Short mmCIF file of C-alpha atoms and ligand atoms in Angstrom, two decimals:
data_model
loop_
_atom_site.label_atom_id
_atom_site.label_comp_id
_atom_site.label_asym_id
_atom_site.label_seq_id
_atom_site.Cartn_x
_atom_site.Cartn_y
_atom_site.Cartn_z
CA MET A 1 48.05 -7.08 -12.01
CA SER A 2 48.69 -4.35 -9.34
CA GLU A 3 45.68 -2.59 -8.31
CA ILE A 4 45.38 1.02 -10.07
CA THR A 5 46.00 3.82 -7.48
CA LYS A 6 45.00 7.27 -7.21
CA ASP A 7 48.22 8.27 -7.86
CA ASP A 8 48.44 6.28 -11.30
CA ILE A 9 45.22 7.99 -12.21
CA LEU A 10 46.24 11.68 -11.24
CA GLU A 11 49.27 11.09 -13.23
CA ALA A 12 47.37 10.50 -16.05
CA LEU A 13 44.88 13.19 -15.88
CA GLY A 14 48.34 15.83 -15.66
CA GLY A 15 47.80 15.62 -19.11
CA VAL A 16 44.20 16.48 -19.83
CA ILE A 17 44.61 20.13 -20.32
CA ASP A 18 41.79 22.80 -19.11
CA PRO A 19 40.94 24.87 -22.06
CA ILE A 20 39.74 27.96 -20.29
CA SER A 21 43.06 27.95 -17.59
CA GLY A 22 45.68 26.48 -20.29
CA LYS A 23 46.97 24.68 -16.78
CA ASP A 24 46.30 20.62 -16.35
CA VAL A 25 43.36 19.95 -14.80
CA VAL A 26 45.34 18.32 -11.73
CA SER A 27 47.25 21.60 -11.20
CA ALA A 28 44.12 23.77 -11.59
CA GLY A 29 42.68 22.05 -8.76
CA MET A 30 39.57 20.71 -10.42
CA ILE A 31 39.70 17.27 -9.67
CA GLN A 32 37.57 16.76 -6.92
CA GLY A 33 36.06 13.25 -5.08
CA LEU A 34 38.63 10.73 -6.59
CA GLN A 35 37.46 7.01 -6.03
CA THR A 36 38.96 4.17 -6.74
CA LYS A 37 37.94 0.33 -5.93
CA ASP A 38 38.79 -2.58 -7.78
CA GLY A 39 39.91 -0.86 -11.02
CA ASN A 40 36.27 1.06 -10.71
CA VAL A 41 37.23 5.00 -11.02
CA ALA A 42 34.80 7.68 -10.18
CA PHE A 43 35.68 11.81 -9.91
CA ALA A 44 33.76 14.88 -10.80
CA ILE A 45 35.64 17.94 -12.48
CA GLU A 46 34.97 21.16 -11.19
CA VAL A 47 34.18 23.68 -13.80
CA PRO A 48 32.55 27.28 -13.88
CA ALA A 49 28.75 27.17 -13.70
CA ASP A 50 28.05 28.72 -17.21
CA LYS A 51 30.71 26.60 -18.75
CA GLY A 52 29.16 22.92 -18.57
CA ALA A 53 28.30 22.58 -22.16
CA GLU A 54 31.35 23.50 -23.28
CA MET A 55 33.29 21.56 -20.90
CA GLU A 56 31.61 18.52 -22.16
CA PRO A 57 34.66 17.65 -24.48
CA LEU A 58 36.81 18.09 -21.56
CA ARG A 59 34.80 15.70 -19.61
CA LYS A 60 35.05 12.69 -21.97
CA GLU A 61 39.27 13.29 -22.67
CA ALA A 62 39.58 12.89 -18.87
CA GLU A 63 37.32 9.68 -18.93
CA ASN A 64 38.87 8.40 -21.87
CA THR A 65 42.21 9.19 -20.51
CA VAL A 66 41.84 6.85 -17.59
CA PHE A 67 39.56 4.67 -18.96
CA ALA A 68 42.62 3.73 -21.34
CA LEU A 69 44.96 3.00 -18.02
CA ASN A 70 45.85 -0.62 -17.69
CA GLY A 71 43.85 -1.66 -14.55
CA VAL A 72 40.95 0.24 -15.12
CA VAL A 73 37.47 -1.01 -15.48
CA SER A 74 35.11 1.62 -15.66
CA ALA A 75 35.94 5.22 -15.60
CA THR A 76 32.80 7.40 -14.49
CA VAL A 77 33.56 10.99 -14.69
CA VAL A 78 30.73 14.03 -14.22
CA LEU A 79 30.94 17.57 -13.99
CA THR A 80 30.35 19.66 -11.26
CA ALA A 81 29.50 23.42 -11.21
CA GLU A 82 32.24 25.70 -9.30
CA ARG A 83 29.92 27.22 -6.64
CA ALA A 84 29.44 31.35 -6.91
CA GLN A 85 29.62 32.95 -3.89
CA GLY A 86 26.29 33.24 -2.34
CA SER A 87 25.07 30.15 -3.86
CA ALA A 88 23.21 27.81 -2.07
CA GLN A 89 25.57 25.95 0.56
CA GLY A 90 23.14 24.38 3.63
CA GLY A 91 25.78 22.52 4.89
CA ALA A 92 24.77 19.84 7.06
CA GLN A 93 26.21 19.63 10.39
CA GLY A 94 29.05 16.87 10.87
CA SER A 95 28.67 15.92 7.33
CA GLY A 96 32.16 15.52 7.62
CA GLN A 97 32.56 15.88 3.62
CA ALA A 98 35.93 18.07 3.14
CA ALA A 99 35.07 19.35 -0.03
CA GLU A 100 31.65 20.74 0.46
CA PRO A 101 32.36 24.19 2.36
CA GLN A 102 30.28 24.19 5.43
CA GLN A 103 29.56 28.25 6.42
CA ALA A 104 26.26 29.21 6.82
CA LYS A 105 24.70 31.57 3.62
CA PRO A 106 21.61 33.89 3.79
CA ALA A 107 18.55 32.01 3.06
CA GLY A 108 17.18 34.49 0.44
CA PRO A 109 19.51 33.48 -2.29
CA ALA A 110 19.19 29.52 -1.29
CA GLN A 111 15.42 29.90 -2.03
CA GLN A 112 15.64 31.66 -5.01
CA GLN A 113 18.12 28.92 -6.16
CA SER A 114 15.89 26.31 -5.50
CA ALA A 115 12.94 28.17 -7.50
CA ASP A 116 15.53 28.27 -10.14
CA LEU A 117 16.84 24.29 -9.69
CA LEU A 118 13.31 23.53 -10.84
CA PRO A 119 11.20 26.29 -12.14
CA GLY A 120 8.10 24.54 -13.28
CA VAL A 121 7.95 21.73 -10.14
CA LYS A 122 5.46 22.86 -7.83
CA SER A 123 5.95 20.37 -5.42
CA ILE A 124 8.93 17.99 -4.29
CA ILE A 125 8.79 14.73 -2.05
CA ALA A 126 11.23 12.41 -0.68
CA VAL A 127 10.80 8.76 -0.47
CA ALA A 128 13.34 7.81 2.37
CA SER A 129 14.04 4.58 4.66
CA GLY A 130 16.11 3.97 7.54
CA LYS A 131 18.18 1.16 5.54
CA GLY A 132 18.09 -0.68 2.12
CA GLY A 133 15.78 -3.37 1.32
CA VAL A 134 12.52 -2.76 2.76
CA GLY A 135 10.57 -1.75 -0.34
CA LYS A 136 11.50 1.94 -0.29
CA SER A 137 12.00 2.36 -4.39
CA THR A 138 8.67 -0.26 -4.91
CA THR A 139 6.91 2.28 -2.80
CA ALA A 140 8.15 5.54 -4.58
CA VAL A 141 7.02 4.06 -7.96
CA ASN A 142 3.57 3.19 -6.82
CA ILE A 143 3.18 6.02 -4.74
CA ALA A 144 3.96 8.11 -8.03
CA LEU A 145 1.66 6.05 -10.17
CA GLY A 146 -0.89 6.43 -7.31
CA LEU A 147 -0.47 10.09 -7.91
CA ALA A 148 -0.95 10.01 -11.39
CA ALA A 149 -4.16 8.11 -11.15
CA GLY A 150 -5.39 11.00 -9.41
CA GLY A 151 -4.78 13.10 -12.05
CA HIS A 152 -1.76 14.65 -11.37
CA SER A 153 1.49 15.33 -13.41
CA VAL A 154 3.97 13.28 -11.84
CA GLY A 155 7.97 12.91 -12.16
CA LEU A 156 10.36 10.56 -10.59
CA LEU A 157 13.71 11.23 -9.90
CA ASP A 158 15.90 8.39 -8.91
CA ALA A 159 18.28 9.77 -6.25
CA ASP A 160 19.27 6.26 -4.98
CA ILE A 161 22.74 6.82 -7.24
CA TYR A 162 24.19 3.67 -5.14
CA GLY A 163 21.38 1.22 -6.69
CA PRO A 164 19.52 3.05 -8.85
CA SER A 165 16.40 0.71 -9.58
CA MET A 166 13.67 3.06 -11.57
CA PRO A 167 14.85 2.01 -15.09
CA ARG A 168 13.94 -1.55 -14.13
CA MET A 169 10.76 -0.83 -12.29
CA MET A 170 9.52 1.64 -14.56
CA GLY A 171 10.19 -0.92 -17.75
CA ILE A 172 12.53 1.70 -19.03
CA SER A 173 15.76 1.22 -21.12
CA GLY A 174 17.94 3.34 -23.54
CA ARG A 175 19.33 6.57 -23.20
CA PRO A 176 17.56 10.07 -22.46
CA ASN A 177 17.77 12.24 -25.72
CA SER A 178 18.96 15.72 -25.72
CA ALA A 179 17.66 18.36 -28.02
CA ASP A 180 19.79 20.99 -27.37
CA GLY A 181 23.03 19.45 -26.65
CA LYS A 182 22.78 20.77 -22.61
CA THR A 183 19.85 19.30 -21.11
CA LEU A 184 18.02 16.02 -20.89
CA ASP A 185 14.59 15.32 -21.73
CA PRO A 186 13.48 12.68 -19.03
CA MET A 187 12.17 9.21 -19.93
CA GLU A 188 9.03 8.50 -19.66
CA ASN A 189 6.46 5.44 -19.04
CA TYR A 190 3.07 5.35 -17.76
CA GLY A 191 2.97 8.85 -17.77
CA ILE A 192 5.24 9.84 -15.24
CA LYS A 193 8.70 11.16 -16.63
CA VAL A 194 11.64 9.65 -15.39
CA MET A 195 15.18 10.39 -14.66
CA SER A 196 17.70 8.02 -13.04
CA ILE A 197 21.26 7.81 -13.12
CA GLY A 198 20.93 4.09 -14.04
CA PHE A 199 19.70 5.59 -17.55
CA MET A 200 23.45 6.79 -17.64
CA ILE A 201 25.44 4.24 -16.19
CA ASP A 202 25.45 0.05 -17.09
CA GLU A 203 23.58 -1.62 -14.53
CA GLU A 204 26.73 -3.75 -13.90
CA THR A 205 28.68 -0.43 -12.84
CA PRO A 206 29.39 -0.63 -9.55
CA MET A 207 28.48 2.69 -7.73
CA ILE A 208 31.40 3.99 -5.57
CA TRP A 209 30.34 7.61 -6.02
CA ARG A 210 30.03 9.20 -2.63
CA GLY A 211 29.62 12.42 -0.68
CA PRO A 212 30.32 15.36 -3.34
CA MET A 213 29.46 13.59 -6.43
CA VAL A 214 26.30 12.40 -5.13
CA GLN A 215 25.52 15.99 -4.70
CA SER A 216 26.55 17.19 -7.73
CA ALA A 217 25.17 14.42 -9.70
CA LEU A 218 21.46 14.81 -8.21
CA GLU A 219 21.97 18.29 -8.58
CA GLN A 220 22.32 17.92 -12.22
CA MET A 221 19.34 15.46 -12.78
CA MET A 222 17.08 18.42 -11.24
CA ARG A 223 18.61 21.22 -13.25
CA ASP A 224 19.73 20.10 -16.28
CA VAL A 225 16.88 17.62 -17.11
CA ASN A 226 13.80 19.32 -19.07
CA TRP A 227 11.03 18.51 -16.11
CA GLY A 228 8.40 20.54 -17.36
CA GLU A 229 5.62 21.29 -15.66
CA LEU A 230 5.08 19.06 -12.69
CA ASP A 231 2.59 18.97 -9.42
CA VAL A 232 5.12 16.84 -7.79
CA LEU A 233 8.28 15.27 -8.29
CA VAL A 234 8.68 12.13 -6.37
CA VAL A 235 12.68 11.31 -5.36
CA ASP A 236 13.32 8.07 -4.31
CA MET A 237 16.13 8.57 -1.63
CA PRO A 238 19.23 6.63 -1.33
CA PRO A 239 18.80 4.10 1.76
CA GLY A 240 19.63 5.15 4.79
CA THR A 241 20.78 8.54 6.84
CA GLY A 242 24.11 9.01 6.71
CA ASP A 243 25.75 12.49 5.68
CA ALA A 244 25.10 12.24 2.16
CA GLN A 245 21.37 11.91 2.62
CA LEU A 246 21.35 14.82 5.53
CA THR A 247 23.04 16.80 2.93
CA MET A 248 20.66 15.64 -0.11
CA ALA A 249 17.44 16.09 2.08
CA GLN A 250 19.04 19.91 3.00
CA ARG A 251 19.96 20.56 -0.29
CA VAL A 252 16.80 19.48 -2.28
CA PRO A 253 14.20 21.90 -1.75
CA LEU A 254 11.76 19.32 -0.44
CA THR A 255 8.14 20.20 0.32
CA GLY A 256 7.84 17.24 2.55
CA ALA A 257 9.02 13.11 3.20
CA VAL A 258 7.58 9.98 3.28
CA ILE A 259 9.39 7.11 5.30
CA VAL A 260 8.78 3.81 4.22
CA SER A 261 9.73 0.91 6.82
CA THR A 262 8.91 -2.98 7.45
CA PRO A 263 7.08 -3.74 10.89
CA GLN A 264 10.47 -4.89 12.23
CA ASP A 265 11.94 -1.87 11.32
CA ILE A 266 9.48 0.10 12.91
CA ALA A 267 9.96 -2.20 16.50
CA LEU A 268 13.90 -1.51 15.80
CA LEU A 269 13.41 2.09 15.68
CA ASP A 270 15.42 2.18 12.26
CA ALA A 271 12.43 4.49 11.17
CA ARG A 272 13.02 6.76 13.83
CA LYS A 273 16.09 7.49 12.42
CA GLY A 274 14.78 8.76 9.22
CA LEU A 275 12.44 10.95 10.96
CA ASN A 276 15.01 12.29 12.93
CA MET A 277 17.14 13.48 9.90
CA PHE A 278 14.35 15.30 8.33
CA ARG A 279 12.84 16.97 11.37
CA LYS A 280 16.81 18.19 11.66
CA VAL A 281 16.98 19.67 8.77
CA ASP A 282 13.17 21.34 9.03
CA VAL A 283 11.28 18.85 6.11
CA PRO A 284 8.35 18.06 6.92
CA VAL A 285 7.52 14.09 7.47
CA PHE A 286 4.05 13.40 5.52
CA GLY A 287 4.22 10.21 7.78
CA ILE A 288 5.27 6.51 7.49
CA VAL A 289 4.27 3.65 5.19
CA GLU A 290 4.46 0.39 6.39
CA ASN A 291 5.90 -2.45 3.79
CA MET A 292 5.61 -6.11 3.93
CA SER A 293 2.96 -5.60 6.70
CA TYR A 294 1.04 -8.82 6.12
CA PHE A 295 1.55 -11.91 4.14
CA LEU A 296 -0.85 -11.78 1.43
CA CYS A 297 -1.31 -15.63 0.14
CA PRO A 298 -1.54 -16.26 -3.42
CA ASP A 299 -3.56 -19.44 -2.60
CA ASN A 300 -6.22 -18.31 -1.10
CA GLY A 301 -6.21 -14.38 -0.73
CA LYS A 302 -6.19 -14.56 3.02
CA ARG A 303 -4.21 -12.59 5.27
CA TYR A 304 -1.95 -13.53 8.06
CA ASP A 305 -0.50 -11.14 10.26
CA ILE A 306 2.85 -12.55 10.74
CA PHE A 307 3.98 -9.36 12.97
CA GLY A 308 0.81 -8.91 14.78
CA HIS A 309 -1.63 -5.89 13.71
CA GLY A 310 -1.67 -2.17 14.55
CA GLY A 311 2.08 -2.04 15.82
CA ALA A 312 3.23 -0.19 13.58
CA LYS A 313 0.10 2.29 13.76
CA LYS A 314 0.67 2.77 17.25
CA GLU A 315 4.44 3.37 17.13
CA ALA A 316 3.96 6.29 14.58
CA GLU A 317 1.73 7.77 16.99
CA ARG A 318 4.31 7.33 19.60
CA MET A 319 6.86 8.95 17.60
CA GLY A 320 4.12 11.65 16.64
CA VAL A 321 4.23 10.94 13.05
CA ASP A 322 0.98 10.21 10.77
CA PHE A 323 0.56 6.64 9.69
CA LEU A 324 -0.17 6.47 6.01
CA GLY A 325 -0.88 3.22 5.09
CA GLU A 326 0.26 -0.29 5.01
CA VAL A 327 1.40 -2.63 1.90
CA PRO A 328 1.34 -6.60 2.06
CA ILE A 329 4.34 -8.46 1.22
CA GLU A 330 2.72 -10.34 -1.69
CA ILE A 331 4.36 -12.25 -4.50
CA ASP A 332 2.94 -10.03 -7.52
CA ILE A 333 4.29 -6.83 -6.05
CA ARG A 334 7.50 -8.33 -6.44
CA GLU A 335 7.02 -10.02 -9.53
CA MET A 336 5.75 -6.81 -11.34
CA SER A 337 7.67 -4.28 -9.52
CA ASP A 338 10.96 -6.51 -11.31
CA LYS A 339 9.27 -6.97 -14.43
CA GLY A 340 8.87 -3.03 -15.26
CA THR A 341 4.79 -3.54 -14.68
CA PRO A 342 4.24 -1.85 -11.13
CA ILE A 343 1.19 -3.49 -9.62
CA THR A 344 -0.48 0.06 -9.62
CA VAL A 345 -0.82 -0.25 -13.33
CA ALA A 346 -0.44 -3.67 -13.91
CA ALA A 347 -3.25 -4.69 -11.50
CA ALA A 348 -4.97 -1.55 -11.11
CA ASP A 349 -7.95 -3.41 -9.49
CA SER A 350 -6.21 -5.18 -7.13
CA GLN A 351 -6.10 -4.71 -3.39
CA SER A 352 -2.56 -3.64 -2.87
CA ALA A 353 -3.08 -0.99 -5.92
CA GLU A 354 -5.91 0.26 -3.92
CA ASN A 355 -3.64 0.65 -1.05
CA TYR A 356 -1.26 2.54 -2.85
CA ARG A 357 -3.70 4.95 -4.40
CA THR A 358 -5.22 5.42 -1.14
CA ILE A 359 -1.17 6.42 0.26
CA ALA A 360 -0.71 8.51 -2.54
CA GLY A 361 -4.24 10.27 -2.07
CA LYS A 362 -3.24 11.18 1.63
CA VAL A 363 0.43 12.37 0.35
CA TRP A 364 -1.06 14.49 -1.83
CA ASP A 365 -3.44 16.11 0.96
CA LYS A 366 -0.31 16.69 2.60
CA ILE A 367 1.29 18.60 -0.05
CA GLU A 368 -1.88 20.75 -0.75
CA LYS A 369 -1.86 21.38 2.97
CA ALA A 370 2.31 22.42 2.89
CA THR A 371 2.12 24.13 -0.24
CA GLY A 372 -1.20 26.15 0.51
CA GLY A 373 -2.88 24.42 -2.43
CA GLU A 374 -1.27 26.87 -4.63
CA SER A 375 1.71 26.17 -7.08
CA ARG A 376 4.26 27.79 -4.74
CA ALA A 377 7.79 26.73 -5.37
CA PRO A 378 8.99 24.78 -2.89
CA LYS A 379 11.42 26.22 -0.28
CA ILE A 380 14.69 24.86 0.90
CA VAL A 381 15.66 25.41 4.43
CA ILE A 382 19.04 26.74 5.54
CA GLN A 383 20.64 25.60 9.11
P1 LIG B 1 14.69 -0.60 -1.36
O1 LIG B 1 14.24 0.47 -2.14
O2 LIG B 1 14.40 -0.20 0.03
O3 LIG B 1 16.35 -1.17 -1.47
P2 LIG B 1 12.97 -2.09 -3.23
O4 LIG B 1 11.99 -1.43 -3.57
O5 LIG B 1 14.03 -2.38 -4.18
O6 LIG B 1 13.92 -1.55 -1.67
O7 LIG B 1 12.13 -3.79 -2.93
C1 LIG B 1 13.53 -4.88 -2.55
C2 LIG B 1 12.96 -5.87 -3.22
O8 LIG B 1 11.41 -6.44 -2.08
C3 LIG B 1 12.57 -5.83 -4.51
O9 LIG B 1 12.82 -7.10 -5.11
C4 LIG B 1 10.89 -5.59 -4.63
O10 LIG B 1 10.06 -6.23 -5.47
C5 LIG B 1 10.66 -6.60 -3.09
N1 LIG B 1 9.56 -5.70 -2.56
C6 LIG B 1 9.15 -4.66 -2.24
N2 LIG B 1 8.34 -4.23 -2.14
C7 LIG B 1 6.95 -5.49 -1.47
C8 LIG B 1 5.97 -6.06 -1.28
N3 LIG B 1 5.73 -5.29 -0.43
N4 LIG B 1 5.79 -7.22 -1.36
C9 LIG B 1 7.03 -7.98 -2.05
N5 LIG B 1 7.98 -7.86 -2.44
C10 LIG B 1 8.54 -6.35 -2.55
#
């Protein structure tokens, strides 16, 4: 069987009619970011911002139409809002995302939009890394739990749309409810509200979302989720420092960022890329967490400084950024995190849980400083 092509998909979508214009969704120019890979199809349908709920049947129809095609293994369709004139559009420099208008807009409406996006959320921090596999998600989870242990109300947003791991790490399964049919209630465990694209999509579904689609999914997870009142929302960013991450760092009204890095990364300057990305968009970098810093032997509890000691701290100083703390490579961290019982709750008395709480405490101090200790709406910076 030959691979399904974009043309095949567009042809089929030509039979799906937009109830507002009466035109089919392709001629009406509503299809965005169409991607197809090994029979997995994903795209967005652009709809007027105030018509999101009404257009759900159209989304479903488009999804079913594509899914019914020969050679389609999965179909993922999201609604994306048409951008009103003057709304926030901080186009990332050099982002190369053709579907995104790039003109700079006045700061006022953008800041207003950031407050509108998450009205009850006092601060938002990003947990990021220069590349994948360094323990960014594990760190995000345990910092979130450390913040909760400090008495703060915490949400966790899994923006790692390419590889969402929060459902597994936070031990949550099932799908979020929607009481009003418009907004989703976040899932909850260990006292933390959690939202992840992983709740909507099977873990097996390959993530072929790119650029604008990542943006719209992220914005939906902020705007269309009942986060309620939170002291802090921790955002687990997608790994790396490419265009999608840069745009995201710019769009999300971040109070600050935490960069997770392994000792090798710091030495290889991958961490510096993350640092530069946030500096470019004027988001304060709260500091670096060194993960897998040393080996904690389960047999004798002895610490082995495989990569030497103190290098990361020195390197952080050299880069002009604070060192927030170190976490060992430890079997318990991996096992507990993969089981959905993160070490900060499952072994709250362990040294590593203590390390995470200390890091979370430092992050909280930085949040207080950045927001003036008040319940101030975070700002978005437009270049
Ligand atoms: P990333 O988000 O950077 O891709 P993850 O947090 O998903 O990384 O971690 C990758 C793997 O490494 C996971 O299996 C996780 O349990 C494990 N891991 C992360 N940090 C540690 C650590 N300090 N000690 C042992 N295993 C860890």
